Amino acid sequence: MITNKQLADIIFPDIKETIDDLEKRYPERNLPEGAEVTRFAPSPTGFLHTGSLFTSLICRKVATQSKGIFYVRLEDTDTKREIQGSGEQLLSQLKIFNIVPDEGYLGDHDEGQYGPYVQSKRANIYRVAIKYLIEKGRAYPCFCSPEELEEIRRDQEKNKQNPGYYGEYAKCARLTNEERVERIQKGEPFVIRFRSTGNHLNKIKVNDLVHGDFEIAQNDQDIVIYKSDGLPTYHFAHCVDDHFMRTTTVIRGEEWISSLPIHVELFEAMGWKAPRYAHLPVIMKVDEATGNKRKLSKRLDSEAAVSYFLEDGYPPEALIMYLMTIANSNFEEWIFANKFEHMEDFVFSFSKMSLEGALFDIGKLNFFAREILVKKSKEEIYKTALEYSQKYNPELLDLIERNPKYFMDIMNIEREKENPRKDYEKYGNLPELIGFFYEDRYNNIIKNPLPFNEKFTKEVISETLSALRDGLSYDLDEQNWFANMKAIGGSHGFAANNKEYKANPEAFKGTIGDVAELLRITLTGRKNSPNLYYVMQILGKAECDRRINLVISLLK
Ligand code: GLU
């Protein structure tokens, strides 16, 4: 008779290490009371998802707050889905958001005593653990072919049974060790399955830091824990790695809640204490086609990828601030009170996290972004806009490089004052917003019809513009300049204010507001622009006159 121990030795003859050896190699961490060890465990299968940035933000925060450790582990066991280089990219993107791990996989190298931190380099560690489970009778080789598994699935469907490999359907669970060894020696391919002792009809109690206590059906599935390529599956790797890396709190997306019964049983079978879990709500959006809420989708939504915000030139701090409002309901009030500064001082708590998936709100992100950009000096704006445009936006780079001082002057309009204007939320749309300051771009803009108010005839517009061209002084301060414009408007039939106009609308062509709008549209091509006084100061009289003449000639 072949014992489980002998079976384990036949399957893993080279594995001499034991669980005890690993316990010694990866001892409990020596950290202060209450310190949390958290991890971000991305798979290198593509870009950094906005949801993953959210998770890693919380991981970093929880570790920092408790004087613990935050590390990164690269989960690359699904070799078919791996995209070369994406691991490095994930790490460099996290860094842009100032999320820097204390240890682990750092992109180009590992750091820390609990490594390797890349799962494909941990194959022998998993083998030690799997060998142990085989010896204990809690794991066995399964020889079922894809066709056999498909047949089982069809049977289950027909009999209205739960799908999966369990109970009576788990036929390899019932092989004798002699049969197993014979098939292995014949060279039949196999995977290793966990032997569950659970029953789907029983409920287990679990605790989650976000969701509190709840009951969930016990696991009864003999899941695959070791694939024929020699690597473990996610479930098993999670259990082994979070144990030996001494994670105290597993923070991950809500989609993993349904796997919790598997994880609970795996930890029990290994004889280990499971970590605490915090399953974070998923970020949702309203589907434009159906009007229903759904998870942000990699395929459908550009805002699902963190790179979208970087490419669009959002200040990274804004996205972090925005994600924090999703994380804790009291954050928004706190950051207002703290004037959008020092968010590192905010104390995060799982109990203040909403259970409902948060709806992604680009309006709110824009709001934070404006608050952040308005605080930057013109030199900081120049530096960050330059860095951004060098990486992502040649059009903006061209404008900045033509004349850095000119760019800074534009961006400085009404910036250095008590209540600065919050005109900008990102750098990506700057060419569109400030393009009119540049002659060639202005000349292109006015090839299209200008958005003048239709109540004014071409003659009235031309007349008013000529009067402004000839009468408006460039040597006055803002207040006197405006008075100057009022006077010119007055002598051409425009009321000095709304009140005057409303009292006797027949007597006027319009108001001073209309005059300013005519001039603004003429000089910028837009109905909205930064403060017109400063726009004119920056453009200078010669260029303003040129523009006015050009528009008048187009009106003819
Ligand atoms: N590799 C898994 C993922 O990318 C990690 C989940 C976890 O944090 O445990 O979804």
XYZ file of C-alpha atoms and ligand atoms in Angstrom:
566
model
C 0.000 0.000 0.000
C 1.301 3.435 -0.987
C 0.998 6.064 1.752
C 0.226 9.733 1.177
C 3.778 10.523 2.211
C 5.126 8.204 -0.482
C 2.753 9.720 -3.036
C 3.980 13.200 -2.096
C 7.613 12.070 -2.515
C 6.863 10.567 -5.907
C 5.219 13.779 -7.117
C 7.841 16.138 -5.655
C 11.044 14.106 -5.277
C 13.285 17.212 -5.235
C 11.446 19.053 -2.510
C 13.331 18.446 0.726
C 12.365 21.591 2.579
C 9.468 21.482 5.012
C 6.865 23.947 6.193
C 8.902 24.353 9.386
C 11.941 25.366 7.364
C 9.851 28.045 5.645
C 8.455 29.240 8.966
C 12.036 29.791 10.090
C 13.080 31.449 6.849
C 10.155 33.855 6.994
C 9.697 34.581 10.706
C 6.989 36.762 12.195
C 7.842 40.381 11.552
C 9.226 42.419 14.355
C 6.881 45.377 14.258
C 5.284 47.601 16.892
C 1.925 46.577 18.358
C -0.904 47.296 15.930
C 1.331 47.686 12.871
C -0.397 46.492 9.735
C 1.311 44.666 6.907
C -0.557 45.280 3.666
C 0.149 44.422 0.094
C -0.792 45.315 -3.423
C -0.751 42.212 -5.579
C -1.192 43.123 -9.224
C -1.045 40.710 -12.105
C 1.173 41.943 -14.933
C -1.623 41.693 -17.447
C -1.983 45.285 -18.560
C -2.344 48.822 -17.405
C -2.904 50.150 -13.898
C -6.656 50.076 -13.377
C -8.270 52.958 -11.502
C -9.657 50.375 -9.053
C -6.129 49.074 -8.438
C -4.861 52.572 -7.760
C -7.683 52.869 -5.232
C -6.678 49.578 -3.567
C -3.003 50.459 -3.401
C -3.812 53.901 -2.014
C -5.707 52.280 0.866
C -2.946 49.703 1.402
C -0.316 52.443 1.590
C -2.442 54.562 3.924
C -3.259 51.722 6.332
C 0.375 50.664 6.568
C 1.685 54.203 7.032
C -0.930 55.069 9.613
C -0.126 52.029 11.744
C 3.663 52.277 11.261
C 3.549 49.019 9.381
C 4.753 47.782 6.025
C 3.268 48.059 2.583
C 4.749 45.770 -0.031
C 4.064 44.795 -3.631
C 3.871 41.238 -4.886
C 3.712 40.497 -8.567
C 1.148 37.788 -9.264
C 2.365 36.404 -12.548
C 1.184 32.817 -12.364
C -1.152 33.231 -15.302
C 1.616 33.162 -17.876
C -0.797 33.165 -20.814
C -2.214 36.568 -19.870
C 1.075 38.219 -18.997
C 2.056 41.347 -20.916
C 5.796 41.948 -21.004
C 6.890 45.078 -19.204
C 3.562 45.754 -17.539
C 4.936 44.966 -14.057
C 7.528 47.738 -14.313
C 4.934 50.066 -15.724
C 2.536 49.438 -12.834
C 5.237 50.351 -10.354
C 6.315 53.484 -12.174
C 2.713 54.644 -12.402
C 2.177 54.081 -8.677
C 5.208 56.254 -8.057
C 3.685 59.102 -10.039
C 0.882 59.038 -7.470
C 3.393 58.958 -4.674
C 2.451 55.428 -3.698
C 5.802 53.903 -2.925
C 6.095 50.465 -1.333
C 8.396 49.810 1.623
C 9.445 46.477 0.205
C 8.655 43.862 -2.386
C 8.687 43.901 -6.133
C 9.840 47.373 -7.100
C 9.843 47.076 -10.872
C 13.484 46.432 -11.654
C 14.453 44.680 -8.430
C 13.105 43.141 -5.227
C 13.739 44.525 -1.787
C 12.999 42.878 1.555
C 13.467 39.704 3.598
C 10.233 37.994 2.606
C 10.926 37.468 -1.092
C 11.081 36.544 -3.804
C 8.126 38.846 -4.400
C 7.400 37.622 -7.897
C 5.229 34.519 -7.790
C 6.854 32.731 -10.705
C 10.094 32.775 -8.699
C 8.394 31.119 -5.723
C 7.540 27.814 -7.376
C 9.502 25.772 -4.833
C 7.827 27.460 -1.890
C 4.418 26.483 -3.248
C 5.660 22.940 -3.863
C 6.682 22.612 -0.205
C 3.193 23.633 0.843
C 1.462 21.390 -1.676
C 3.630 18.444 -0.756
C 2.561 19.008 2.828
C -1.124 18.977 1.865
C -0.681 15.748 -0.141
C 1.006 14.123 2.848
C -1.922 15.167 5.009
C -4.393 13.807 2.483
C -5.739 17.298 1.753
C -4.548 17.409 -1.873
C -4.427 14.889 -4.688
C -3.473 14.681 -8.345
C -6.320 14.978 -10.831
C -6.014 13.477 -14.302
C -9.322 14.643 -15.731
C -9.017 15.902 -19.286
C -10.796 19.075 -20.478
C -13.305 16.786 -22.228
C -14.052 14.892 -19.016
C -14.493 18.168 -17.125
C -16.847 19.375 -19.822
C -18.874 16.185 -19.492
C -19.132 16.716 -15.732
C -20.318 20.257 -16.357
C -22.999 19.078 -18.753
C -24.207 16.443 -16.293
C -24.445 19.060 -13.571
C -26.383 21.366 -15.807
C -28.789 18.557 -16.691
C -29.277 17.594 -13.028
C -29.530 21.236 -11.964
C -26.531 20.843 -9.666
C -23.909 23.440 -8.787
C -21.037 23.437 -11.251
C -17.533 22.442 -10.228
C -15.407 19.591 -9.009
C -16.807 18.379 -5.715
C -18.497 15.472 -3.912
C -19.576 12.685 -6.215
C -18.259 14.574 -9.263
C -14.716 14.634 -7.923
C -13.759 11.313 -9.415
C -9.997 11.633 -9.025
C -10.543 12.199 -5.300
C -11.530 8.543 -5.102
C -8.578 6.989 -6.890
C -6.268 4.826 -4.789
C -2.701 5.972 -4.354
C -1.642 2.930 -6.396
C -3.810 4.111 -9.286
C -2.409 7.609 -8.950
C 1.200 6.477 -8.995
C 0.557 4.189 -11.936
C -0.963 7.011 -13.992
C 1.803 9.417 -13.024
C 4.431 6.876 -14.017
C 2.684 6.339 -17.326
C 3.269 10.048 -17.914
C -0.365 11.182 -17.789
C -0.596 14.947 -17.310
C -2.159 16.045 -14.059
C -2.963 19.000 -11.836
C -3.175 18.998 -8.054
C -6.505 19.623 -6.399
C -7.298 20.617 -2.859
C -9.508 18.113 -1.018
C -12.334 20.074 0.544
C -14.138 18.711 3.587
C -16.854 21.343 3.428
C -20.506 21.241 2.564
C -22.207 23.848 0.472
C -25.304 23.673 2.677
C -23.399 24.810 5.757
C -22.760 28.437 6.431
C -19.573 29.860 7.855
C -19.202 33.136 9.708
C -16.664 35.536 8.321
C -15.571 39.013 9.223
C -14.595 41.735 6.842
C -13.260 45.123 7.896
C -15.539 46.892 5.442
C -18.570 44.608 5.417
C -18.531 43.520 9.060
C -19.664 40.014 10.100
C -21.624 37.946 7.634
C -22.447 34.365 6.769
C -21.522 32.672 3.553
C -21.859 29.114 2.212
C -18.950 26.859 3.100
C -16.604 25.790 0.340
C -17.053 22.296 -1.025
C -15.021 22.604 -4.215
C -11.876 20.602 -4.788
C -10.260 23.523 -6.528
C -7.082 23.249 -8.569
C -4.187 24.551 -6.518
C -1.293 23.534 -8.755
C -1.386 23.640 -12.509
C 0.346 21.366 -14.987
C 2.786 24.220 -15.758
C 4.235 23.900 -12.263
C 2.674 27.082 -10.888
C -0.075 27.493 -8.308
C -3.471 29.080 -8.890
C -4.372 32.451 -7.387
C -6.210 30.966 -4.390
C -3.361 28.833 -3.217
C -0.655 31.378 -3.917
C -2.633 33.956 -1.947
C -2.755 31.648 1.070
C 0.926 30.695 0.986
C 2.262 34.148 0.164
C 0.173 36.129 2.586
C 1.114 33.662 5.291
C 4.864 33.650 4.650
C 5.043 37.345 3.835
C 3.236 37.886 7.125
C 0.451 40.037 5.759
C -1.877 41.150 8.522
C -4.638 42.616 6.359
C -5.526 41.590 2.845
C -7.036 44.594 1.102
C -8.482 43.736 -2.283
C -11.448 44.297 -4.562
C -14.919 43.142 -3.661
C -14.917 40.641 -6.513
C -12.905 38.331 -4.236
C -15.558 38.056 -1.504
C -17.106 35.041 -3.168
C -13.751 33.225 -2.957
C -13.461 33.815 0.770
C -14.823 30.352 1.746
C -12.082 28.742 -0.342
C -9.447 30.867 1.330
C -10.789 30.203 4.812
C -10.619 26.455 4.171
C -7.132 26.625 2.666
C -5.771 28.483 5.693
C -7.460 25.938 8.000
C -6.030 23.008 6.093
C -2.547 24.497 6.313
C -3.034 25.061 10.038
C -2.477 28.801 9.683
C -4.269 31.803 11.049
C -5.922 33.665 8.193
C -5.202 37.389 7.784
C -7.902 39.993 8.249
C -9.729 40.905 5.073
C -10.998 44.189 3.717
C -12.913 43.935 0.460
C -13.186 47.333 -1.145
C -16.254 48.501 -3.051
C -15.861 48.587 -6.798
C -15.887 51.848 -8.689
C -18.916 52.062 -10.933
C -20.283 54.324 -13.592
C -23.613 54.857 -15.253
C -23.678 53.059 -18.573
C -24.508 55.565 -21.260
C -26.425 53.067 -23.353
C -28.584 51.481 -20.645
C -28.625 54.103 -17.881
C -27.718 51.355 -15.380
C -24.828 51.353 -12.948
C -21.984 49.039 -13.821
C -18.379 48.371 -12.894
C -15.820 50.549 -14.687
C -14.837 48.427 -17.632
C -11.337 48.123 -19.040
C -12.817 47.669 -22.466
C -15.483 50.364 -22.510
C -14.319 53.162 -20.237
C -11.232 55.236 -20.762
C -11.357 56.361 -17.121
C -10.804 52.725 -16.059
C -7.117 53.157 -16.890
C -5.003 55.408 -14.716
C -2.967 56.308 -17.799
C -6.001 58.137 -19.184
C -5.735 60.763 -16.437
C -2.004 61.066 -16.889
C -2.299 61.441 -20.637
C -4.973 64.073 -20.157
C -2.683 65.996 -17.836
C -4.607 65.824 -14.563
C -2.496 66.609 -11.518
C -1.967 63.170 -9.914
C -2.819 64.573 -6.467
C -6.314 65.343 -7.719
C -7.079 61.747 -8.583
C -5.771 60.625 -5.204
C -7.865 63.242 -3.425
C -10.871 62.183 -5.402
C -10.321 58.488 -4.631
C -10.062 59.365 -0.962
C -13.591 60.788 -1.091
C -14.715 57.376 -2.281
C -12.704 55.723 0.478
C -14.067 57.656 3.447
C -17.313 59.585 3.646
C -15.842 62.160 6.056
C -12.838 62.977 3.874
C -14.505 65.599 1.721
C -15.443 67.769 4.687
C -12.008 67.277 6.166
C -10.121 68.311 3.038
C -12.303 71.403 2.600
C -11.549 72.402 6.158
C -7.853 71.811 5.472
C -7.901 73.926 2.322
C -7.016 70.988 0.076
C -3.660 70.534 1.732
C -1.828 67.897 3.762
C -4.083 65.031 2.926
C -1.433 62.749 4.426
C -2.712 63.885 7.841
C -6.189 62.531 7.234
C -6.915 59.442 9.316
C -8.476 56.733 7.206
C -10.755 54.136 8.733
C -12.405 51.082 7.214
C -15.560 51.710 9.207
C -16.208 54.930 7.283
C -16.099 53.230 3.944
C -19.374 53.006 2.097
C -20.547 49.545 1.067
C -22.049 50.714 -2.133
C -19.869 50.897 -5.182
C -19.014 54.545 -5.704
C -20.041 56.165 -8.941
C -17.109 57.647 -10.769
C -17.714 61.385 -10.822
C -15.503 63.250 -13.268
C -17.074 66.557 -12.163
C -15.768 66.029 -8.671
C -12.351 65.063 -9.957
C -12.285 68.278 -12.020
C -13.216 70.234 -8.929
C -10.265 68.849 -6.947
C -7.966 69.301 -9.915
C -8.856 73.002 -10.160
C -8.228 73.448 -6.447
C -4.822 71.865 -6.850
C -3.734 73.710 -9.976
C -4.808 77.070 -8.605
C -2.385 76.683 -5.721
C 0.629 76.274 -7.977
C 2.841 79.242 -8.782
C 3.362 80.130 -12.426
C 6.829 78.566 -12.225
C 5.380 75.300 -10.892
C 2.718 75.337 -13.579
C 5.422 75.864 -16.178
C 7.545 73.026 -14.832
C 4.729 70.498 -14.514
C 3.098 71.482 -17.797
C 6.453 71.153 -19.525
C 7.062 67.691 -18.060
C 3.583 66.625 -19.025
C 3.769 67.978 -22.555
C 7.202 66.437 -23.181
C 5.698 63.070 -22.356
C 2.225 63.286 -23.763
C 1.353 66.445 -25.631
C 3.577 67.750 -28.480
C 1.015 70.404 -29.335
C 1.272 71.980 -25.898
C 5.032 71.500 -25.855
C 5.261 73.542 -29.023
C 3.316 76.413 -27.449
C 5.360 76.377 -24.241
C 8.685 76.222 -26.025
C 7.934 79.122 -28.336
C 8.237 81.401 -25.350
C 8.211 80.094 -21.768
C 7.726 83.564 -20.303
C 4.728 84.227 -22.515
C 3.235 80.889 -21.423
C 3.810 81.752 -17.772
C 2.204 85.182 -18.248
C -0.869 83.553 -19.751
C -1.148 80.995 -16.981
C -0.588 83.700 -14.383
C -3.683 85.692 -15.251
C -5.460 86.318 -11.963
C -3.373 83.699 -10.209
C -1.420 85.772 -7.693
C -4.365 87.223 -5.852
C -6.567 86.571 -2.857
C -9.266 84.655 -4.695
C -7.550 83.359 -7.791
C -9.628 82.099 -10.681
C -9.850 78.365 -11.052
C -9.688 78.212 -14.807
C -7.751 75.001 -15.294
C -8.168 71.413 -14.178
C -5.694 69.671 -16.446
C -3.016 70.386 -19.002
C -4.511 68.269 -21.771
C -6.992 70.906 -22.912
C -4.622 73.877 -22.631
C -3.979 74.101 -26.386
C -7.706 74.522 -26.823
C -8.152 76.956 -23.930
C -5.132 79.202 -24.444
C -4.401 78.556 -28.119
C -5.915 81.927 -29.103
C -2.984 83.705 -27.468
C -0.823 82.449 -30.328
C -1.236 84.231 -33.634
C -1.216 81.216 -35.921
C -3.765 79.363 -33.816
C -5.930 82.467 -33.576
C -5.869 82.827 -37.357
C -7.165 79.273 -37.607
C -9.864 79.766 -34.995
C -11.425 82.680 -36.811
C -11.725 80.723 -40.028
C -14.895 79.383 -38.398
C -17.924 81.608 -37.804
C -17.564 83.546 -34.572
C -20.252 83.060 -31.899
C -21.540 86.667 -31.839
C -24.966 87.326 -30.389
C -27.407 87.232 -33.298
C -29.242 90.309 -32.127
C -26.379 92.465 -33.404
C -26.074 93.308 -37.073
C -22.696 93.182 -38.801
C -22.750 96.968 -38.936
C -23.287 97.358 -35.194
C -20.505 94.865 -34.461
C -18.055 96.566 -36.835
C -18.856 100.006 -35.548
C -18.493 99.016 -31.918
C -15.234 97.199 -32.569
C -13.751 100.143 -34.462
C -14.677 102.472 -31.625
C -13.009 100.167 -29.127
C -9.927 99.828 -31.334
C -9.562 103.571 -31.570
C -10.654 104.557 -28.086
C -9.533 101.922 -25.624
C -6.363 102.709 -23.741
C -3.822 100.026 -22.786
C -2.135 102.106 -20.120
C -4.901 102.035 -17.520
C -5.466 99.769 -14.548
C -8.325 97.307 -14.767
C -10.905 99.548 -13.135
C -10.178 102.564 -15.298
C -9.935 100.440 -18.391
C -13.434 99.188 -17.698
C -14.692 102.736 -17.157
C -13.051 103.642 -20.469
C -14.909 100.779 -22.191
C -18.193 101.851 -20.590
C -17.758 105.363 -21.874
C -17.058 104.119 -25.394
C -20.063 101.783 -25.195
C -22.219 104.633 -23.863
C -21.419 106.868 -26.779
C -22.391 104.035 -29.147
C -25.763 103.256 -27.607
C -24.927 100.651 -24.931
C -26.268 100.943 -21.387
C -23.693 101.142 -18.590
C -25.412 98.366 -16.644
C -28.419 96.018 -16.631
C -30.508 98.308 -14.493
C -30.160 101.198 -16.865
C -30.933 98.901 -19.772
C -34.023 97.340 -18.167
C -35.464 100.708 -17.271
C -35.569 101.642 -20.931
C -34.629 98.768 -23.250
C -35.835 100.540 -26.392
C -33.266 103.269 -25.890
C -30.222 100.934 -26.085
C -28.585 98.459 -28.415
C -27.524 96.388 -25.449
C -25.419 96.629 -22.299
C -21.755 97.028 -21.468
C -21.727 93.246 -21.005
C -22.548 92.900 -24.687
C -19.713 95.236 -25.594
C -17.232 93.196 -23.589
C -18.549 90.015 -25.195
C -18.126 91.394 -28.718
C -14.559 92.295 -27.908
C -13.828 89.020 -26.179
C -15.141 86.957 -29.075
C -13.205 89.081 -31.516
C -9.915 88.731 -29.678
C -10.184 85.123 -28.519
C -12.752 83.442 -30.759
C -14.521 82.249 -27.586
C -17.320 83.319 -25.310
C -15.302 82.288 -22.288
C -11.732 83.295 -21.715
C -9.540 84.424 -18.879
C -10.068 88.022 -17.748
C -10.293 90.169 -20.877
C -8.275 93.021 -19.424
C -5.269 90.753 -18.908
C -5.787 89.004 -22.228
C -5.441 92.409 -23.903
C -2.438 93.342 -21.791
C -0.682 90.159 -22.830
C -1.589 90.413 -26.500
C -0.677 94.113 -26.668
C -2.269 96.870 -28.699
C -0.718 96.013 -32.047
C -1.959 92.427 -32.006
C -5.388 93.420 -30.649
C -5.760 95.991 -33.418
C -4.729 93.413 -35.996
C -7.396 91.017 -34.690
C -10.109 93.647 -34.624
C -9.311 94.677 -38.200
C -9.298 91.081 -39.319
C -12.725 90.411 -37.812
C -14.145 93.614 -39.264
C -12.883 92.605 -42.700
C -14.481 89.177 -42.295
C -17.824 90.772 -41.432
C -17.966 92.628 -44.734
N -3.657 39.277 -8.500
C -4.941 39.551 -7.959
C -5.605 40.616 -8.810
O -4.915 41.274 -9.562
C -4.754 40.044 -6.532
C -5.948 40.057 -5.678
C -5.474 40.241 -4.245
O -5.175 41.370 -3.883
O -5.374 39.253 -3.539
O -6.787 40.784 -8.787
